[in-house]
Amino acid sequence: MEDTPITRPLVVVTNREPYVDERTRRGIRVLPNAGGVVSALDPLLRKMGGDWVAWGSGSADRQTAPGGIRPVPLKDPRYRLHRIYLSPDEVQGYYNRYANQGLWPLSHMLIERARFSRQAWSVYRSVNLKFARKVAREGAADALIFSHDYQLALFPSLLRQLRPELAIAHFWHIPWPTFTVLRLCPQYQEILRGLLGADVLGFQTDDDVEAFLTSVERTFRHVLVDRTTQQVQWQGRTVQVTAFPISVDIEEIERLAQSPRVTRFAHGIRRRLASGGQQLGISVERADYTKGIIPRLEALREFFTRYPHRRGQVNFLQIVVPTRSEVNAYRTLFRQVEEETERLNREFGTADWKPVLTVRRSVDRTRLTGLFRAADFALVSSLFDGMNLVAKEFVSSQIEGRGVLLLSETAGASQELDAALSVNPWDPEGFAATLEQALSLPAEERIRRMQAMQKQIHGHTLFDWVTAILIALEAASEHYVRT
Ligand code: ADQ
């Protein structure tokens, strides 16, 4: 990556670690965590050096981290990964229960799925404290602390209590719920107090910022909230609350999309799934109920019913990777997706055509980019989504510009990618009609829309995102009087 304007030491704090070391029969295997946050922060830390604090979840994690510190990379280290080890009870209470069964559905406003308990809350709190103590012990006085997401909502204020002078930015990757929904969480006041320990609080969209500021105003009547500057006066400090929409490394994706390997793969896929006038559609996600997979299958049923001439003309490839399988709701969803897909295929499929093909695992970057490049359309049907990086990855991979993006109105990405065709996952008939419109779009129109979205992403890359947050943090932390 290009030169970074950040000069102070950086400490990144996340729930998931960037590299998991797993014991296998053939020795230790390093599994990189391929999510968007890691791909933004790992190159930055490799360049700047620094520290990353995260839960050490791999079976060989202790072995590769003497004294809890694992150099990254192992040979020729550039930064230090500090691992926090959690007991099975801690993982259950903090991660599976409070974070994933409580805050996750609540933030996505799927309240009937949310479950809270005081017992899980107390584990959540104690694990957040464990993270805060670790950083408090080791963070340099001038460090920039950059913590993340709903698993660590209490971390900023817990760290602030231990080390009041530290500069802390916290980024919330998922939607912020409306106050009416937020207050259903029995601990919502503590969650707000926890986050307000930061100097900079980042959200994906202006709507999230607005919802957060409203929550603060409604909860703490005497606290000053300035809508113009997006600042909250909190316990003698100023908290800057701003939207920093996360993005992708579009240059890297374009390079990969143009590589001979991806080109060969993409051509092969088109020969198999998009020949003779057929169009190839794609969806990629973790099997999560927020992604609207079942509503999308309903929309496809509607589509093949209303537009029978499209039968045999569309191949739809859904790539769903199982996720959070310790949580019941996720196992059930994965089964439902299988059942619904089979039903659809039985209903419309013929001897030589299946409307929906399923890949049930994680796909490597080369293949994923090849599939995105080869596709004629992508369906992003989230019920609610903080941003949705898949939408941006699809656009970045589309070097021929043949693809059409159908994007849920309620995904954060829809606020930036306005040349996509928007769909409402709750409206199967409308969704089906928009898909029909997409398939009929002339080539020039597709290219025009795609180029507009690519231009937008080039102007707001993943590195712009990191840099903007850290610059805001440097600026914000100069304001208050250090104690
Ligand atoms: P997620 O809910 O995980 O992220 P998303 O933003 O789409 O959703 O990111 C998923 C990432 O995993 C993408 O990079 C995607 O390519 C990859 N991925 C998904 N399925 C895959 C598969 N089968 N094989 C390989 N890779 C796969 C959360 C929030 C989002 C927010 C991000 C980042 O829920 O709203 O955009 O964090 O802030």
Coordinates of C-alpha atoms and ligand atoms in Angstrom, one line a residue:
M1 CA 0.0 0.0 0.0
E2 CA 1.0 3.6 -0.5
D3 CA 2.6 5.8 2.1
T4 CA 0.6 6.1 5.3
P5 CA 0.3 9.5 7.0
I6 CA 0.0 7.7 10.4
T7 CA 3.1 8.1 12.6
R8 CA 1.9 7.0 16.0
P9 CA 2.1 3.3 17.1
L10 CA -1.0 1.4 16.2
V11 CA -2.8 -1.3 18.3
V12 CA -5.6 -3.1 16.5
V13 CA -8.2 -4.9 18.7
T14 CA -10.6 -7.5 17.2
N15 CA -12.5 -10.5 18.4
R16 CA -11.2 -12.7 15.5
E17 CA -7.4 -13.0 15.0
P18 CA -5.9 -12.4 11.5
Y19 CA -4.0 -15.7 11.5
V20 CA -5.2 -18.9 13.2
D21 CA -2.6 -21.7 13.8
E22 CA -4.2 -25.1 13.6
R23 CA -2.6 -28.4 14.5
T24 CA -2.9 -31.0 11.7
R25 CA -1.4 -34.4 11.1
R26 CA 1.2 -32.8 8.9
G27 CA 2.2 -30.2 11.3
I28 CA 0.9 -26.7 12.0
R29 CA -1.2 -25.0 9.4
V30 CA -1.6 -21.2 9.3
L31 CA -5.1 -20.2 8.3
P32 CA -5.4 -16.6 7.3
N33 CA -8.8 -15.1 8.3
A34 CA -10.0 -13.8 4.9
G35 CA -12.6 -11.2 6.1
G36 CA -12.5 -7.6 4.9
V37 CA -11.2 -6.1 8.2
V38 CA -8.2 -8.4 8.2
S39 CA -7.4 -7.6 4.6
A40 CA -7.4 -3.9 5.4
L41 CA -5.5 -4.0 8.6
D42 CA -2.9 -6.7 8.0
P43 CA -1.1 -4.8 5.2
L44 CA -1.2 -1.6 7.2
L45 CA 0.4 -3.3 10.2
R46 CA 2.9 -5.1 8.1
K47 CA 3.9 -1.7 6.7
M48 CA 3.8 0.3 9.9
G49 CA 4.6 -2.4 12.5
G50 CA 2.5 -2.5 15.6
D51 CA 0.4 -4.7 17.7
W52 CA -2.9 -6.7 17.2
V53 CA -4.8 -8.1 20.1
A54 CA -7.4 -10.8 19.4
W55 CA -8.9 -14.0 20.7
G56 CA -6.5 -16.9 20.1
S57 CA -8.9 -19.6 18.8
G58 CA -6.6 -22.1 17.0
S59 CA -5.6 -25.5 18.3
A60 CA -1.9 -24.6 17.9
D61 CA -2.1 -21.0 18.9
R62 CA -0.4 -21.4 22.2
Q63 CA 2.4 -23.3 20.6
T64 CA 3.3 -20.6 18.1
A65 CA 2.9 -17.7 20.6
P66 CA 5.4 -18.0 23.4
G67 CA 4.4 -15.6 26.1
G68 CA 1.1 -15.0 24.2
I69 CA 2.8 -13.1 21.4
R70 CA 2.9 -14.5 17.9
P71 CA 5.1 -12.7 15.4
V72 CA 3.5 -12.0 12.0
P73 CA 4.7 -13.3 9.6
L74 CA 6.6 -16.0 11.5
K75 CA 9.6 -15.5 9.4
D76 CA 10.8 -11.9 9.1
P77 CA 8.2 -10.5 11.6
R78 CA 6.6 -7.2 10.8
Y79 CA 4.1 -6.9 13.7
R80 CA 3.0 -8.7 17.0
L81 CA -0.2 -10.6 17.4
H82 CA -1.1 -10.8 21.1
R83 CA -3.4 -13.7 21.8
I84 CA -6.1 -13.8 24.5
Y85 CA -7.2 -17.3 25.4
L86 CA -10.8 -17.9 26.3
S87 CA -12.3 -20.9 28.2
P88 CA -15.2 -22.8 26.5
D89 CA -17.5 -21.1 29.0
E90 CA -16.2 -17.7 28.0
V91 CA -16.6 -18.4 24.3
Q92 CA -20.1 -19.6 25.0
G93 CA -21.2 -16.6 27.1
Y94 CA -19.4 -13.8 25.4
Y95 CA -19.3 -14.9 21.8
N96 CA -22.1 -17.4 21.0
R97 CA -24.6 -16.1 23.4
Y98 CA -24.4 -12.4 24.2
A99 CA -22.7 -11.2 21.0
N100 CA -24.2 -13.6 18.4
Q101 CA -27.6 -14.4 19.9
G102 CA -28.2 -11.0 21.5
L103 CA -26.5 -8.0 19.9
W104 CA -26.2 -9.4 16.4
P105 CA -30.0 -10.0 15.8
L106 CA -30.9 -6.9 17.8
S107 CA -28.6 -4.6 15.7
H108 CA -30.2 -6.1 12.5
M109 CA -33.6 -5.4 14.0
L110 CA -34.6 -9.0 13.9
I111 CA -35.9 -8.8 17.4
E112 CA -37.7 -12.1 17.6
R113 CA -34.4 -13.8 17.3
A114 CA -32.6 -11.9 20.0
R115 CA -32.0 -13.6 23.4
F116 CA -30.4 -11.9 26.3
S117 CA -29.4 -13.2 29.7
R118 CA -27.7 -11.6 32.7
Q119 CA -25.4 -14.6 33.0
A120 CA -24.2 -14.2 29.4
W121 CA -23.9 -10.4 30.0
S122 CA -21.6 -10.9 32.9
V123 CA -19.3 -13.2 30.8
Y124 CA -19.4 -10.7 28.0
R125 CA -18.4 -7.9 30.3
S126 CA -15.6 -10.0 31.9
V127 CA -14.2 -10.9 28.5
N128 CA -14.3 -7.3 27.4
L129 CA -12.4 -6.5 30.6
K130 CA -9.8 -9.1 29.7
F131 CA -9.2 -7.4 26.4
A132 CA -9.0 -4.0 28.0
R133 CA -6.5 -5.2 30.7
K134 CA -4.3 -6.7 28.0
V135 CA -4.2 -3.5 26.0
A136 CA -3.8 -1.3 29.2
R137 CA -0.7 -3.4 30.2
E138 CA 1.0 -3.2 26.9
G139 CA -0.2 -0.1 25.0
A140 CA 2.3 2.8 24.6
A141 CA 1.2 6.2 25.9
D142 CA 1.0 7.7 22.4
A143 CA -0.6 4.6 20.8
L144 CA -3.7 4.8 18.6
I145 CA -6.0 2.0 19.7
F146 CA -8.4 0.8 17.0
S147 CA -11.0 -1.6 18.3
H148 CA -13.9 -3.3 16.5
D149 CA -17.5 -4.3 16.5
Y150 CA -20.3 -5.6 18.6
Q151 CA -18.2 -8.2 20.4
L152 CA -16.2 -5.5 22.1
A153 CA -18.8 -2.8 22.8
L154 CA -17.6 -2.3 26.4
F155 CA -13.9 -2.3 25.5
P156 CA -13.5 1.5 24.9
S157 CA -14.8 2.6 28.3
L158 CA -13.2 -0.3 30.2
L159 CA -9.8 0.7 28.7
R160 CA -10.5 4.4 29.3
Q161 CA -10.9 3.6 33.0
L162 CA -7.6 1.8 33.1
R163 CA -5.7 4.2 30.8
P164 CA -7.5 7.5 30.5
E165 CA -4.8 9.0 28.3
L166 CA -5.1 6.5 25.4
A167 CA -6.5 7.5 22.0
I168 CA -9.3 5.1 21.1
A169 CA -11.3 4.6 17.9
H170 CA -14.0 2.0 17.8
F171 CA -15.7 0.9 14.5
W172 CA -19.1 -0.7 14.5
H173 CA -19.4 -2.9 11.4
I174 CA -23.1 -3.7 11.6
P175 CA -26.2 -1.5 11.5
W176 CA -27.1 0.6 14.6
P177 CA -30.7 -0.2 15.5
T178 CA -33.4 2.5 16.0
F179 CA -33.8 3.5 19.7
T180 CA -37.2 1.7 19.9
V181 CA -35.4 -1.6 19.1
L182 CA -32.2 -0.8 21.0
R183 CA -34.0 -0.3 24.3
L184 CA -35.2 -3.9 24.2
C185 CA -31.7 -4.9 25.1
P186 CA -31.7 -5.0 28.9
Q187 CA -28.1 -3.7 29.1
Y188 CA -28.5 -1.0 26.4
Q189 CA -27.4 1.8 28.6
E190 CA -24.2 0.0 29.5
I191 CA -23.6 -0.7 25.8
L192 CA -23.9 3.0 25.0
R193 CA -21.7 4.0 27.9
G194 CA -19.2 1.4 26.8
L195 CA -18.9 2.8 23.3
L196 CA -18.8 6.4 24.5
G197 CA -15.4 5.6 26.1
A198 CA -13.9 6.0 22.6
D199 CA -12.6 9.3 21.1
V200 CA -13.9 8.4 17.6
L201 CA -16.8 6.1 17.0
G202 CA -17.2 5.0 13.4
F203 CA -20.3 3.6 11.7
Q204 CA -20.9 2.5 8.2
T205 CA -23.6 5.1 7.1
D206 CA -25.0 8.4 8.1
D207 CA -28.3 6.6 9.1
D208 CA -26.3 4.6 11.6
V209 CA -24.7 7.8 13.0
E210 CA -28.1 9.4 13.3
A211 CA -29.6 6.4 15.0
F212 CA -26.7 6.3 17.5
L213 CA -26.9 10.0 18.3
T214 CA -30.7 9.7 18.8
S215 CA -30.1 6.7 21.2
V216 CA -27.6 8.8 23.2
E217 CA -30.0 11.8 23.3
R218 CA -32.9 9.7 24.4
T219 CA -31.0 7.8 27.0
F220 CA -28.9 10.5 28.7
R221 CA -31.1 13.5 28.8
H222 CA -28.5 16.0 29.9
V223 CA -25.7 15.0 27.6
L224 CA -24.9 17.5 24.8
V225 CA -25.3 16.0 21.3
D226 CA -24.3 18.3 18.5
R227 CA -25.8 17.1 15.2
T228 CA -23.8 19.6 13.1
T229 CA -20.4 18.4 14.3
Q230 CA -21.6 14.9 15.1
Q231 CA -20.0 15.2 18.5
V232 CA -21.2 14.0 22.0
Q233 CA -19.9 15.7 25.1
W234 CA -19.3 12.8 27.5
Q235 CA -17.7 12.8 30.9
G236 CA -15.5 15.8 30.1
R237 CA -14.4 14.5 26.7
T238 CA -15.6 15.0 23.1
V239 CA -16.6 11.9 21.3
Q240 CA -16.6 12.2 17.5
V241 CA -19.3 10.1 15.9
T242 CA -18.8 9.7 12.1
A243 CA -19.7 7.5 9.2
F244 CA -16.7 5.8 7.6
P245 CA -18.1 3.4 4.9
I246 CA -15.8 0.4 4.7
S247 CA -14.6 -0.6 1.3
V248 CA -12.4 -3.0 -0.7
D249 CA -8.9 -2.9 -2.2
I250 CA -10.2 -2.4 -5.7
E251 CA -6.8 -2.1 -7.3
E252 CA -5.8 -5.4 -5.9
I253 CA -9.0 -7.1 -7.0
E254 CA -8.7 -5.6 -10.5
R255 CA -5.1 -6.9 -10.8
L256 CA -6.3 -10.4 -9.7
A257 CA -9.3 -10.3 -12.1
Q258 CA -7.0 -9.5 -15.0
S259 CA -4.4 -12.2 -14.1
P260 CA -4.1 -15.2 -16.5
R261 CA -5.2 -17.6 -13.9
V262 CA -8.5 -15.8 -13.2
T263 CA -9.0 -15.1 -16.9
R264 CA -8.7 -18.9 -17.7
F265 CA -11.0 -19.8 -14.8
A266 CA -13.6 -17.2 -15.7
H267 CA -13.7 -18.3 -19.4
G268 CA -14.0 -21.9 -18.3
I269 CA -17.0 -21.0 -16.0
R270 CA -18.7 -19.1 -18.9
R271 CA -18.3 -22.0 -21.2
R272 CA -20.0 -24.3 -18.7
L273 CA -22.7 -22.0 -17.2
A274 CA -23.2 -19.1 -19.6
S275 CA -23.1 -20.4 -23.1
G276 CA -25.8 -20.3 -25.8
G277 CA -27.4 -17.2 -24.5
Q278 CA -27.7 -18.4 -20.9
Q279 CA -27.0 -15.9 -18.1
L280 CA -25.0 -16.7 -15.0
G281 CA -26.1 -15.3 -11.6
I282 CA -24.2 -15.5 -8.4
S283 CA -24.6 -14.9 -4.6
V284 CA -21.9 -15.3 -2.0
E285 CA -22.3 -15.1 1.8
R286 CA -22.1 -16.8 5.2
A287 CA -25.2 -18.8 5.8
D288 CA -26.6 -16.0 8.1
Y289 CA -30.3 -15.2 8.4
T290 CA -29.6 -11.5 7.9
K291 CA -28.4 -12.1 4.4
G292 CA -32.0 -12.9 3.2
I293 CA -31.2 -16.3 1.5
I294 CA -34.6 -17.8 2.0
P295 CA -36.4 -14.6 0.7
R296 CA -34.1 -14.7 -2.3
L297 CA -35.1 -18.3 -3.1
E298 CA -38.7 -17.2 -2.8
A299 CA -38.0 -14.4 -5.3
L300 CA -36.4 -16.9 -7.7
R301 CA -39.5 -19.1 -7.4
E302 CA -41.6 -16.1 -8.3
F303 CA -39.3 -15.2 -11.1
F304 CA -39.4 -18.6 -12.8
T305 CA -43.2 -18.7 -12.3
R306 CA -43.9 -15.3 -13.9
Y307 CA -41.3 -15.5 -16.6
P308 CA -41.4 -19.1 -17.8
H309 CA -39.3 -18.2 -20.9
R310 CA -36.4 -17.7 -18.6
R311 CA -36.4 -21.4 -17.5
G312 CA -33.3 -23.0 -18.9
Q313 CA -31.9 -19.6 -19.6
V314 CA -30.5 -18.7 -16.2
N315 CA -28.0 -20.6 -14.1
F316 CA -27.8 -19.3 -10.5
L317 CA -24.8 -20.2 -8.4
Q318 CA -25.2 -19.7 -4.7
I319 CA -22.1 -19.9 -2.5
V320 CA -23.0 -20.3 1.1
V321 CA -20.5 -21.0 3.7
P322 CA -21.7 -22.4 7.1
T323 CA -21.0 -20.0 9.9
R324 CA -21.5 -19.9 13.7
S325 CA -22.6 -23.5 13.7
E326 CA -22.5 -23.6 17.6
V327 CA -25.7 -21.5 17.4
N328 CA -28.9 -23.4 16.8
A329 CA -30.5 -20.8 14.5
Y330 CA -27.6 -21.1 12.1
R331 CA -27.7 -24.8 11.8
T332 CA -31.5 -24.6 11.2
L333 CA -31.0 -22.0 8.5
F334 CA -28.4 -24.0 6.7
R335 CA -30.8 -27.0 6.5
Q336 CA -33.7 -24.7 5.4
V337 CA -31.5 -23.3 2.6
E338 CA -30.8 -26.9 1.4
E339 CA -34.5 -27.8 1.5
E340 CA -35.8 -24.7 -0.2
T341 CA -33.1 -25.0 -2.9
E342 CA -34.0 -28.7 -3.6
R343 CA -37.7 -27.8 -3.7
L344 CA -37.1 -25.1 -6.3
N345 CA -34.9 -27.4 -8.4
R346 CA -37.5 -30.1 -8.3
E347 CA -40.3 -27.7 -9.3
F348 CA -38.5 -26.0 -12.2
G349 CA -35.5 -28.2 -13.1
T350 CA -35.4 -30.5 -16.1
A351 CA -33.2 -33.5 -17.1
D352 CA -30.4 -31.1 -18.3
W353 CA -31.0 -27.9 -16.3
K354 CA -31.0 -27.0 -12.6
P355 CA -32.0 -23.4 -11.8
V356 CA -29.9 -23.2 -8.6
L357 CA -26.4 -24.7 -8.1
T358 CA -25.0 -24.6 -4.6
V359 CA -21.4 -24.5 -3.3
R360 CA -21.4 -25.1 0.5
R361 CA -17.9 -24.0 1.4
S362 CA -15.5 -21.1 1.5
V363 CA -14.0 -20.4 -2.0
D364 CA -10.5 -19.0 -2.4
R365 CA -9.9 -15.4 -3.6
T366 CA -8.8 -16.5 -7.1
R367 CA -11.9 -18.5 -7.8
L368 CA -14.2 -16.0 -6.1
T369 CA -12.8 -13.2 -8.3
G370 CA -13.1 -15.4 -11.4
L371 CA -16.8 -16.2 -10.6
F372 CA -17.5 -12.5 -9.9
R373 CA -15.9 -11.6 -13.2
A374 CA -17.7 -14.3 -15.2
A375 CA -21.2 -13.5 -13.8
D376 CA -24.0 -11.7 -15.7
F377 CA -25.6 -10.6 -12.4
A378 CA -25.2 -10.8 -8.7
L379 CA -28.0 -10.9 -6.1
V380 CA -27.3 -9.3 -2.7
S381 CA -30.6 -9.7 -0.8
S382 CA -29.7 -8.8 2.8
L383 CA -32.6 -8.0 5.2
F384 CA -30.2 -5.6 6.9
D385 CA -26.5 -5.3 6.4
G386 CA -23.9 -2.8 7.8
M387 CA -22.2 -2.5 4.4
N388 CA -21.9 -5.7 2.4
L389 CA -18.4 -6.2 0.9
V390 CA -19.6 -8.8 -1.5
A391 CA -21.4 -6.1 -3.5
K392 CA -18.2 -4.1 -3.7
E393 CA -16.1 -7.1 -4.5
F394 CA -18.4 -8.1 -7.4
V395 CA -18.2 -4.6 -8.9
S396 CA -14.4 -4.5 -8.5
S397 CA -14.0 -7.8 -10.3
Q398 CA -16.3 -6.9 -13.3
I399 CA -13.5 -5.9 -15.7
E400 CA -15.7 -6.5 -18.7
G401 CA -18.6 -4.7 -17.2
R402 CA -21.2 -7.2 -18.3
G403 CA -22.7 -7.8 -14.9
V404 CA -25.7 -6.2 -13.2
L405 CA -25.8 -5.8 -9.4
L406 CA -29.1 -6.3 -7.7
L407 CA -28.7 -4.8 -4.3
S408 CA -30.9 -4.8 -1.3
E409 CA -32.0 -1.3 -0.3
T410 CA -31.3 -2.0 3.3
A411 CA -27.6 -2.9 2.9
G412 CA -25.3 0.0 3.7
A413 CA -23.6 -0.4 0.3
S414 CA -26.8 0.7 -1.4
Q415 CA -26.2 4.3 -0.2
E416 CA -23.0 4.5 -2.3
L417 CA -23.6 2.1 -5.2
D418 CA -26.6 3.9 -6.6
A419 CA -26.1 2.5 -10.2
A420 CA -27.1 -0.9 -8.9
L421 CA -30.7 -2.0 -9.4
S422 CA -32.3 -1.9 -5.9
V423 CA -34.4 -4.7 -4.6
N424 CA -36.5 -5.1 -1.5
P425 CA -36.0 -8.6 -0.1
W426 CA -39.4 -8.5 1.5
D427 CA -41.1 -8.0 -1.9
P428 CA -40.7 -11.2 -3.9
E429 CA -42.8 -10.0 -6.8
G430 CA -40.9 -6.8 -7.1
F431 CA -37.6 -8.6 -6.7
A432 CA -38.6 -11.0 -9.6
A433 CA -39.6 -8.1 -11.8
T434 CA -36.2 -6.3 -11.2
L435 CA -34.4 -9.5 -12.0
E436 CA -36.3 -9.7 -15.3
Q437 CA -35.3 -6.1 -16.0
A438 CA -31.7 -6.8 -15.2
L439 CA -31.6 -9.8 -17.6
S440 CA -33.0 -7.5 -20.4
L441 CA -30.6 -4.6 -19.9
P442 CA -28.6 -3.9 -23.0
A443 CA -24.8 -4.2 -22.9
E444 CA -24.1 -0.5 -23.0
E445 CA -26.4 0.2 -20.1
R446 CA -24.7 -2.5 -18.1
I447 CA -21.3 -1.1 -18.8
R448 CA -22.4 2.4 -17.9
R449 CA -23.8 1.3 -14.6
M450 CA -20.8 -0.8 -13.7
Q451 CA -18.3 1.9 -14.6
A452 CA -20.1 4.4 -12.4
M453 CA -19.9 2.0 -9.5
Q454 CA -16.3 1.2 -10.1
K455 CA -15.5 4.9 -10.2
Q456 CA -17.2 5.3 -6.8
I457 CA -15.2 2.5 -5.2
H458 CA -11.9 3.9 -6.7
G459 CA -12.6 7.1 -4.9
H460 CA -13.3 5.4 -1.6
T461 CA -11.0 2.4 -1.1
L462 CA -10.3 0.2 1.9
F463 CA -7.1 2.2 2.6
D464 CA -9.0 5.5 2.5
W465 CA -11.3 4.0 5.1
V466 CA -8.5 3.0 7.5
T467 CA -6.6 6.2 7.0
A468 CA -9.7 8.4 7.5
I469 CA -10.4 6.8 10.8
L470 CA -6.9 7.0 12.1
I471 CA -6.5 10.6 11.0
A472 CA -9.8 11.5 12.8
L473 CA -8.4 9.7 15.9
E474 CA -5.2 11.6 15.9
A475 CA -7.1 14.8 15.5
A476 CA -9.7 14.0 18.2
S477 CA -7.2 12.8 20.7
E478 CA -5.3 16.0 20.6
H479 CA -8.3 17.9 21.9
Y480 CA -8.9 16.7 25.4
V481 CA -6.7 17.3 28.3
R482 CA -4.8 14.2 29.2
T483 CA -4.9 13.3 32.8
Ligands
ADQ1 P1 -20.2 -10.0 6.9 O1 -21.5 -10.1 7.5 O2 -19.3 -11.2 7.0 O3 -19.4 -8.7 7.4 P2 -19.6 -9.0 4.1 O4 -19.4 -7.5 4.2 O5 -20.4 -9.4 2.9 O6 -20.4 -9.6 5.3 O7 -18.2 -9.7 4.1 C1 -18.1 -11.1 3.9 C2 -16.7 -11.4 3.4 O8 -16.5 -12.8 3.4 C3 -16.5 -10.9 2.0 O9 -15.1 -10.5 1.8 C4 -16.8 -12.2 1.2 O10 -16.1 -12.3 -0.1 C5 -16.3 -13.3 2.1 N1 -17.1 -14.5 1.9 C6 -18.4 -14.8 2.2 N2 -18.7 -16.0 1.8 C7 -17.6 -16.6 1.3 C8 -17.4 -17.9 0.7 N3 -18.3 -18.8 0.6 N4 -16.1 -18.1 0.3 C9 -15.2 -17.1 0.4 N5 -15.4 -15.9 0.9 C10 -16.6 -15.6 1.4 C11 -19.6 -7.7 8.4 C12 -20.9 -6.9 8.3 C13 -21.0 -6.3 6.9 C14 -19.7 -5.4 6.7 C15 -18.5 -6.2 7.0 C16 -17.2 -5.3 7.0 O11 -22.0 -7.7 8.5 O12 -22.2 -5.5 6.7 O13 -19.7 -5.0 5.3 O14 -18.5 -6.8 8.3 O15 -17.4 -4.2 7.8

